[in-house]
Coordinates of C-alpha atoms in Angstrom, one line a residue:
M1 CA -7.6 10.8 26.5
D2 CA -8.6 13.8 24.5
G3 CA -7.8 13.7 20.8
K4 CA -5.9 16.4 19.0
T5 CA -6.9 18.3 15.8
S6 CA -3.9 20.0 14.2
T7 CA -4.0 23.7 14.0
Y8 CA -1.8 23.7 10.9
V9 CA -3.6 25.3 7.9
R10 CA -2.3 24.7 4.4
N11 CA -1.9 27.7 2.1
D12 CA -3.5 25.7 -0.8
Y13 CA -6.0 22.9 -0.5
L14 CA -6.1 22.3 -4.3
S15 CA -3.9 19.9 -6.3
V16 CA -3.0 20.6 -9.9
D17 CA -1.9 17.9 -12.3
M18 CA 1.6 18.1 -13.7
P19 CA 1.7 18.8 -17.4
I20 CA 2.2 15.9 -19.7
D21 CA 5.7 17.1 -20.8
S22 CA 7.0 17.1 -17.2
D23 CA 10.2 15.3 -16.7
V24 CA 8.6 12.9 -14.3
F25 CA 6.5 11.5 -17.2
R26 CA 9.4 11.3 -19.6
V27 CA 9.5 8.2 -21.9
P28 CA 12.9 6.5 -21.7
P29 CA 15.0 6.9 -24.8
G30 CA 15.2 4.2 -27.5
Y31 CA 12.7 2.5 -29.7
N32 CA 10.4 0.2 -27.6
A33 CA 12.4 0.8 -24.4
P34 CA 10.9 -0.8 -21.3
Q35 CA 9.0 1.7 -19.2
Q36 CA 6.8 1.8 -16.1
V37 CA 9.0 -0.7 -14.3
H38 CA 7.8 -1.8 -10.9
I39 CA 8.3 -4.7 -8.5
T40 CA 6.4 -6.4 -5.7
Q41 CA 7.0 -9.4 -3.6
G42 CA 6.7 -12.6 -5.6
D43 CA 6.2 -15.3 -3.0
H44 CA 4.9 -15.6 0.6
V45 CA 8.2 -15.1 2.5
G46 CA 10.3 -12.6 0.5
K47 CA 12.5 -14.8 -1.6
G48 CA 10.6 -14.0 -4.8
V49 CA 10.0 -10.8 -6.8
I50 CA 7.5 -10.0 -9.5
I51 CA 9.0 -7.6 -12.0
S52 CA 6.6 -5.8 -14.3
W53 CA 7.1 -3.4 -17.2
I54 CA 5.6 -2.2 -20.4
T55 CA 7.0 -2.1 -24.0
P56 CA 4.9 0.4 -26.0
H57 CA 5.2 -0.7 -29.6
E58 CA 5.9 -4.4 -29.8
P59 CA 6.3 -7.3 -27.4
G60 CA 10.1 -7.5 -27.3
S61 CA 11.4 -9.9 -24.6
S62 CA 9.7 -10.9 -21.4
T63 CA 13.0 -12.3 -20.0
V64 CA 14.7 -10.7 -17.0
I65 CA 18.4 -11.1 -16.5
Y66 CA 19.5 -10.8 -12.9
W67 CA 22.5 -11.3 -10.7
A68 CA 23.5 -10.9 -7.1
E69 CA 25.9 -8.0 -6.2
N70 CA 29.5 -9.1 -6.5
S71 CA 28.5 -12.3 -8.3
E72 CA 30.1 -13.5 -11.5
F73 CA 27.0 -15.4 -12.5
K74 CA 23.9 -14.1 -14.2
W75 CA 20.5 -15.9 -14.3
Q76 CA 17.5 -15.6 -16.6
A77 CA 13.8 -15.8 -15.7
R78 CA 11.2 -16.0 -18.4
G79 CA 7.9 -14.1 -18.0
F80 CA 4.9 -13.4 -20.2
F81 CA 3.1 -10.4 -21.6
L82 CA -0.5 -9.4 -22.0
T83 CA -2.5 -6.5 -23.4
Y84 CA -5.9 -5.1 -22.7
K85 CA -8.4 -2.7 -24.3
Y86 CA -10.5 -0.2 -22.4
F87 CA -13.0 1.8 -24.5
N88 CA -10.9 3.5 -27.1
Y89 CA -7.6 2.7 -25.5
T90 CA -5.3 -0.2 -26.2
S91 CA -2.5 -0.9 -23.8
G92 CA 1.2 -1.5 -24.6
Y93 CA 2.6 -4.9 -24.0
I94 CA 2.5 -5.5 -20.2
H95 CA 5.2 -7.9 -19.0
H96 CA 5.2 -9.8 -15.8
C97 CA 8.2 -12.0 -14.7
T98 CA 8.5 -13.8 -11.3
I99 CA 12.0 -14.6 -10.0
H100 CA 12.1 -17.3 -7.4
N101 CA 14.5 -18.7 -4.8
L102 CA 16.5 -15.5 -4.2
E103 CA 18.8 -15.2 -1.2
F104 CA 17.6 -13.2 1.8
D105 CA 19.1 -9.9 2.6
T106 CA 21.0 -9.6 -0.7
N107 CA 21.4 -6.8 -3.3
Y108 CA 20.3 -7.9 -6.8
Y109 CA 20.6 -6.1 -10.1
Y110 CA 18.2 -6.8 -12.9
E111 CA 17.9 -5.9 -16.6
V112 CA 14.9 -5.7 -18.9
G113 CA 14.7 -5.1 -22.6
I114 CA 16.3 -6.5 -25.7
G115 CA 19.3 -5.8 -27.9
N116 CA 20.7 -2.3 -27.4
I117 CA 17.6 -1.1 -25.6
T118 CA 17.9 -2.5 -22.1
R119 CA 17.5 -0.8 -18.7
Q120 CA 19.1 -1.9 -15.5
F121 CA 17.7 -1.5 -11.9
W122 CA 18.3 -3.1 -8.5
F123 CA 16.6 -4.2 -5.3
K124 CA 17.4 -5.7 -2.0
T125 CA 15.6 -8.8 -0.7
P126 CA 14.4 -8.7 2.9
P127 CA 16.0 -10.5 5.8
P128 CA 14.7 -14.0 6.7
V129 CA 11.3 -14.1 8.3
G130 CA 11.7 -14.1 12.1
P131 CA 10.4 -12.5 15.3
H132 CA 13.3 -10.2 16.1
V133 CA 14.0 -8.8 12.6
P134 CA 13.9 -5.0 12.4
Y135 CA 12.4 -3.6 9.2
T136 CA 11.2 -0.3 7.8
F137 CA 8.1 0.1 5.7
G138 CA 7.2 3.3 3.9
L139 CA 3.6 4.4 3.4
I140 CA 3.5 6.7 0.4
A141 CA 0.0 7.2 1.5
G142 CA -2.7 6.1 -0.8
D143 CA -4.6 8.3 -3.2
L144 CA -1.4 9.5 -4.8
G145 CA -2.4 10.7 -8.2
Q146 CA 0.0 12.7 -10.4
T147 CA -0.1 16.3 -9.3
Y148 CA 2.6 18.7 -8.1
K149 CA 1.6 17.6 -4.6
S150 CA 2.0 14.0 -5.5
N151 CA 5.5 14.7 -6.7
T152 CA 6.4 16.4 -3.4
T153 CA 5.2 13.4 -1.5
L154 CA 7.4 11.0 -3.5
T155 CA 10.4 13.4 -3.2
H156 CA 10.0 13.6 0.6
Y157 CA 9.9 9.8 0.8
E158 CA 13.0 9.5 -1.3
Q159 CA 14.8 12.0 0.9
S160 CA 13.6 10.6 4.2
P161 CA 16.5 9.7 6.6
A162 CA 14.4 6.8 7.8
K163 CA 14.9 5.0 4.4
G164 CA 11.8 2.8 4.0
Q165 CA 12.7 -0.6 2.4
T166 CA 9.2 -1.6 1.1
V167 CA 6.2 0.5 0.4
L168 CA 2.7 -0.3 1.7
Y169 CA 0.2 1.3 -0.7
V170 CA -3.4 1.5 0.4
G171 CA -5.1 2.1 -3.0
D172 CA -6.1 4.7 -5.5
L173 CA -3.2 5.0 -8.0
S174 CA -3.5 6.9 -11.2
Y175 CA -7.0 8.5 -10.9
A176 CA -7.5 7.7 -14.6
D177 CA -11.2 7.3 -14.0
D178 CA -11.5 11.0 -13.0
Y179 CA -10.8 11.9 -16.7
P180 CA -13.1 11.7 -19.7
F181 CA -13.6 8.1 -20.8
H182 CA -11.5 6.8 -18.0
N183 CA -8.4 8.1 -19.9
N184 CA -6.1 5.1 -19.6
T185 CA -3.1 7.1 -20.8
K186 CA -3.1 8.3 -17.2
W187 CA -2.2 4.8 -16.1
D188 CA 0.9 5.1 -18.4
T189 CA 2.0 8.5 -17.0
W190 CA 1.5 7.3 -13.5
G191 CA 3.6 4.2 -14.1
R192 CA 6.4 6.3 -15.4
F193 CA 6.0 8.8 -12.6
T194 CA 6.3 6.2 -9.8
E195 CA 9.1 4.1 -11.5
R196 CA 11.8 6.1 -9.7
I197 CA 10.9 4.3 -6.5
A198 CA 8.7 1.3 -7.6
A199 CA 11.5 -0.2 -9.8
Y200 CA 13.8 -0.4 -6.7
Q201 CA 11.5 -1.1 -3.8
P202 CA 8.6 -3.5 -3.7
W203 CA 5.2 -1.9 -3.5
I204 CA 2.5 -4.0 -1.7
W205 CA -0.6 -3.1 -3.7
T206 CA -4.1 -2.5 -2.4
A207 CA -7.1 -1.7 -4.7
G208 CA -9.1 1.4 -4.1
N209 CA -12.4 2.7 -5.5
H210 CA -10.5 4.5 -8.4
E211 CA -9.2 1.1 -9.5
I212 CA -12.8 -0.3 -10.1
D213 CA -13.1 1.2 -13.6
F214 CA -16.6 -0.2 -14.0
A215 CA -18.2 1.9 -16.8
P216 CA -21.0 0.1 -18.6
E217 CA -21.8 3.3 -20.4
L218 CA -18.5 2.8 -22.1
G219 CA -19.0 -0.9 -22.6
E220 CA -16.6 -1.7 -19.7
T221 CA -18.2 -4.2 -17.4
K222 CA -15.2 -6.0 -15.9
P223 CA -14.2 -4.3 -12.7
F224 CA -10.5 -3.6 -11.9
K225 CA -9.4 -4.5 -15.5
P226 CA -6.6 -1.9 -15.9
F227 CA -5.3 -2.4 -12.3
T228 CA -5.2 -6.2 -12.4
S229 CA -3.6 -6.2 -15.9
R230 CA -0.8 -3.9 -14.8
Y231 CA -0.2 -4.8 -11.2
H232 CA 0.3 -8.4 -10.5
V233 CA 0.6 -9.7 -6.9
P234 CA 1.4 -13.2 -5.4
Y235 CA -2.2 -13.9 -4.3
R236 CA -2.1 -17.7 -5.0
V237 CA 0.6 -18.3 -2.5
S238 CA -1.8 -17.4 0.3
N239 CA -4.6 -19.6 -1.2
S240 CA -6.5 -16.5 -2.3
S241 CA -8.9 -16.8 -5.2
S242 CA -8.4 -13.2 -6.2
P243 CA -5.5 -10.7 -6.6
L244 CA -7.6 -8.2 -4.6
W245 CA -7.0 -9.9 -1.3
Y246 CA -3.9 -11.8 -0.3
S247 CA -1.2 -12.0 2.4
I248 CA 2.6 -12.0 2.6
K249 CA 5.3 -12.3 5.2
R250 CA 8.1 -9.8 5.2
A251 CA 10.8 -9.8 7.9
S252 CA 8.9 -9.8 11.2
A253 CA 5.5 -8.6 9.7
Y254 CA 2.5 -10.5 8.4
I255 CA 0.6 -8.3 6.0
I256 CA -3.0 -8.9 5.0
V257 CA -4.4 -7.0 2.1
M258 CA -8.2 -6.7 1.9
S259 CA -10.5 -5.3 -0.8
S260 CA -13.0 -2.7 0.3
Y261 CA -14.8 -2.9 -3.1
S262 CA -15.2 -6.7 -3.5
A263 CA -17.9 -8.7 -1.9
F264 CA -17.1 -9.2 1.8
G265 CA -20.3 -10.4 3.4
K266 CA -20.6 -13.8 5.1
Y267 CA -19.9 -16.8 2.8
T268 CA -18.3 -14.6 0.1
P269 CA -14.8 -15.7 -1.2
Q270 CA -13.0 -12.8 0.6
Y271 CA -14.8 -13.6 3.9
K272 CA -14.1 -17.3 3.7
W273 CA -10.4 -16.6 2.9
L274 CA -9.9 -14.2 5.8
E275 CA -11.7 -16.5 8.2
K276 CA -9.0 -19.1 7.4
E277 CA -6.1 -16.7 7.1
L278 CA -6.2 -15.0 10.5
P279 CA -5.9 -18.1 12.6
K280 CA -2.9 -19.2 10.5
V281 CA -0.7 -16.3 11.5
N282 CA 2.1 -17.5 13.8
R283 CA 2.9 -14.5 16.0
T284 CA 6.0 -16.3 17.4
E285 CA 7.4 -16.1 13.8
T286 CA 5.8 -12.9 12.5
P287 CA 4.8 -10.9 15.6
W288 CA 3.6 -7.8 13.7
L289 CA 0.1 -8.3 12.1
I290 CA -0.7 -5.5 9.7
V291 CA -3.9 -5.1 7.7
L292 CA -4.2 -2.9 4.6
M293 CA -7.5 -1.7 3.1
H294 CA -8.7 1.3 1.2
S295 CA -11.8 2.6 3.0
P296 CA -11.2 3.4 6.7
I297 CA -13.5 1.9 9.4
Y298 CA -12.8 4.7 11.9
N299 CA -12.9 8.1 10.2
S300 CA -14.0 11.5 11.7
Y301 CA -13.9 13.5 8.5
V302 CA -17.1 14.5 6.8
T303 CA -15.8 13.1 3.6
H304 CA -16.5 9.3 3.4
Y305 CA -17.9 9.4 6.9
M306 CA -19.1 5.9 8.0
E307 CA -18.5 4.4 4.5
G308 CA -16.4 1.7 6.2
E309 CA -19.1 0.8 8.7
T310 CA -20.3 -2.4 7.0
V311 CA -16.7 -3.7 6.9
R312 CA -16.3 -2.7 10.6
V313 CA -19.4 -4.6 11.5
M314 CA -18.2 -7.7 9.7
Y315 CA -14.5 -7.8 10.6
E316 CA -13.7 -5.6 13.6
K317 CA -14.3 -8.5 16.0
W318 CA -11.8 -10.5 14.2
F319 CA -9.2 -7.7 14.3
V320 CA -9.6 -7.6 18.1
K321 CA -9.7 -11.4 18.5
Y322 CA -6.5 -11.9 16.6
R323 CA -4.9 -8.8 18.0
V324 CA -4.1 -7.0 14.8
D325 CA -1.5 -4.3 15.6
V326 CA -2.3 -1.7 13.0
V327 CA -4.8 -1.2 10.2
F328 CA -3.8 1.3 7.4
A329 CA -6.4 2.8 5.1
G330 CA -6.7 5.6 2.6
H331 CA -9.7 7.0 0.7
V332 CA -10.0 10.1 2.9
H333 CA -7.6 12.7 1.6
A334 CA -6.1 13.6 4.9
Y335 CA -4.4 12.0 7.9
E336 CA -5.9 10.5 11.0
R337 CA -4.7 8.2 13.8
S338 CA -7.1 6.5 16.2
E339 CA -6.9 5.4 19.8
R340 CA -7.0 1.6 20.4
V341 CA -10.8 1.2 20.5
S342 CA -13.4 -1.4 19.6
N343 CA -17.2 -1.3 19.0
I344 CA -18.0 -5.0 19.1
A345 CA -20.3 -5.4 22.1
Y346 CA -23.6 -4.5 20.4
N347 CA -26.4 -6.8 19.7
I348 CA -29.9 -5.9 18.7
G349 CA -31.1 -5.5 22.3
N350 CA -28.3 -4.2 24.5
W351 CA -27.7 -0.6 23.1
L352 CA -23.9 -1.0 23.5
C353 CA -23.0 0.8 20.4
R354 CA -20.2 3.2 21.2
P355 CA -16.4 2.7 20.7
I356 CA -14.6 1.9 24.0
N357 CA -11.0 1.7 25.0
D358 CA -9.7 -1.8 24.0
Q359 CA -6.0 -2.6 24.3
S360 CA -6.5 -5.8 22.1
A361 CA -7.7 -3.6 19.3
P362 CA -5.5 -2.2 16.4
V363 CA -4.5 1.4 15.9
Y364 CA -6.3 2.6 12.8
I365 CA -4.4 5.0 10.6
T366 CA -5.9 6.8 7.7
I367 CA -3.2 8.0 5.3
G368 CA -5.0 8.9 2.1
D369 CA -3.0 12.0 1.7
G370 CA -0.7 11.4 -1.3
G371 CA -1.7 14.5 -3.2
N372 CA -4.2 13.6 -5.9
V373 CA -6.1 16.0 -8.1
E374 CA -9.3 15.9 -6.0
G375 CA -7.5 17.8 -3.2
L376 CA -7.7 17.6 0.5
A377 CA -10.6 16.6 2.8
T378 CA -10.8 19.5 5.2
A379 CA -14.3 19.3 6.8
M380 CA -14.2 17.3 10.1
T381 CA -17.0 16.1 12.3
E382 CA -17.2 18.1 15.5
P383 CA -16.6 17.7 18.3
Q384 CA -13.6 15.4 17.7
P385 CA -14.8 11.9 18.7
S386 CA -13.1 10.0 21.5
Y387 CA -11.7 7.4 19.1
S388 CA -9.7 10.0 17.2
A389 CA -6.2 10.6 18.6
Y390 CA -4.9 13.0 16.0
R391 CA -6.1 14.4 12.7
E392 CA -4.8 16.8 10.1
A393 CA -5.9 17.8 6.6
S394 CA -2.5 17.8 4.9
F395 CA -0.6 15.8 2.4
G396 CA 2.3 13.6 3.5
H397 CA 3.8 10.1 3.9
G398 CA 4.4 7.7 6.8
I399 CA 7.2 5.5 8.1
L400 CA 6.7 2.3 10.1
N401 CA 9.9 1.3 11.7
I402 CA 9.7 -2.1 13.4
K403 CA 12.4 -2.4 16.0
N404 CA 11.9 -5.9 17.3
R405 CA 9.0 -8.2 18.3
T406 CA 7.7 -5.8 20.9
H407 CA 8.1 -2.3 19.7
A408 CA 7.6 -0.3 16.5
H409 CA 7.6 3.4 15.8
F410 CA 5.3 5.1 13.3
S411 CA 5.7 8.7 12.2
W412 CA 3.6 10.8 9.8
N413 CA 5.5 13.4 7.8
R414 CA 3.6 16.4 6.6
N415 CA 4.4 18.1 3.3
Q416 CA 5.0 21.6 4.7
D417 CA 6.4 24.5 2.7
G418 CA 8.7 22.2 0.7
Y419 CA 9.9 20.2 3.7
A420 CA 8.8 17.0 5.3
V421 CA 7.9 17.7 8.9
V422 CA 7.1 15.0 11.5
A423 CA 3.7 16.1 12.6
D424 CA 2.5 13.0 14.4
S425 CA 4.3 9.9 15.8
I426 CA 3.5 7.0 18.1
W427 CA 5.4 4.1 19.7
L428 CA 3.4 0.9 19.0
R429 CA 3.6 -2.0 21.5
N430 CA 2.9 -5.3 19.8
R431 CA -0.5 -6.7 20.8
Y432 CA 0.6 -10.3 20.9
W433 CA 3.8 -9.7 22.8
S434 CA 2.6 -6.8 25.0
H435 CA 3.7 -7.5 28.6
P436 CA 4.8 -5.1 31.3
E437 CA 8.1 -6.8 31.6
E438 CA 9.1 -6.1 28.0
T439 CA 11.9 -3.8 27.1
S440 CA 11.4 -0.1 27.9
L441 CA 10.9 2.4 25.2
A442 CA 13.8 4.3 26.6
A443 CA 16.1 1.8 24.9
F444 CA 15.1 3.2 21.5
R445 CA 15.2 6.9 22.2

């Protein structure tokens, strides 16, 4: 099947940072008011939530008050706070509080702050884990940054009629390391910028290269320090030894997060964890197996071409063996969707080193098109390789709509002239439950 390269050409490939006085960066009113509020899943099955926020001047309270919609009772959960220093920057007080044992499929309100300076938000827990549970994930790309284009991407996601319920984020957040001395105030502006969604929907975090922040010339030799200080994840519940790789269940999906920039060779902690993790996935309970990483392993753009090759050599055979449904990545500032292919037959003497059609393989989707200051990746390898089904150098966001255990629909929405336009879409048939007798796609059209 011949791949398609979009003929759409953007008017402007560049992205310009929004000024510091933009309303999207506004500090909430009141002395020491909580800011940069965001949530993520707090356990393995969706009955827990980690709530994080920052108070800029003094610790205040790390307690969260929360209650179910229409309930007369309020509960409290106690968290903790931390701070960090990076070169000439000292963070505010970063609070993390985990709420446990929530009811499934329930609206909750929560309040952070102290005294007269409190702020209230809400979220909805997912339905119970199960094979037939429909659920909608948003992909606010990766590589978002904080430009005018980034703001358009968030706005389009907010306005999407598909209404994503949880965001899968594939790395590269604030781009603070693109500024002199890894300007960590950019982490603060990014946290305020994304709060309008991240305080209400869980974001499932993946680390990218812009989160490494390794700068020995500045005296900073601890990788990922700002990222891991600000964005906590429930890695211990999946027996991971690091917050950079972990797994969760949500509705009918099993989501595995990998770290492209941590050691992944044989015998490393990430390798040994994934080696045990993949066989544990029960596809009769969570039929949809999704992997998130930052650097794509199938990429036909000139930018970052073949950077993911070492990860592919190590892990592609596992993705095929365990019938991963889809792998989402970022890094390349553009969009691309692959065919179902694999390149796992090679050994040193057989010369079998080309991707071939493989219906046990995942679809690989690169969605690093959030809008960051580095702009679009526009140069593509030619001719378009056979593994590439569709590619386009535009900014946008994605929606993964799981219908049941057998079918899901993915659409990619281009930021075009102020509107979100569906530029690519595909029906995904579950790799584990894929049988000819399964329900026809016509039932969902």
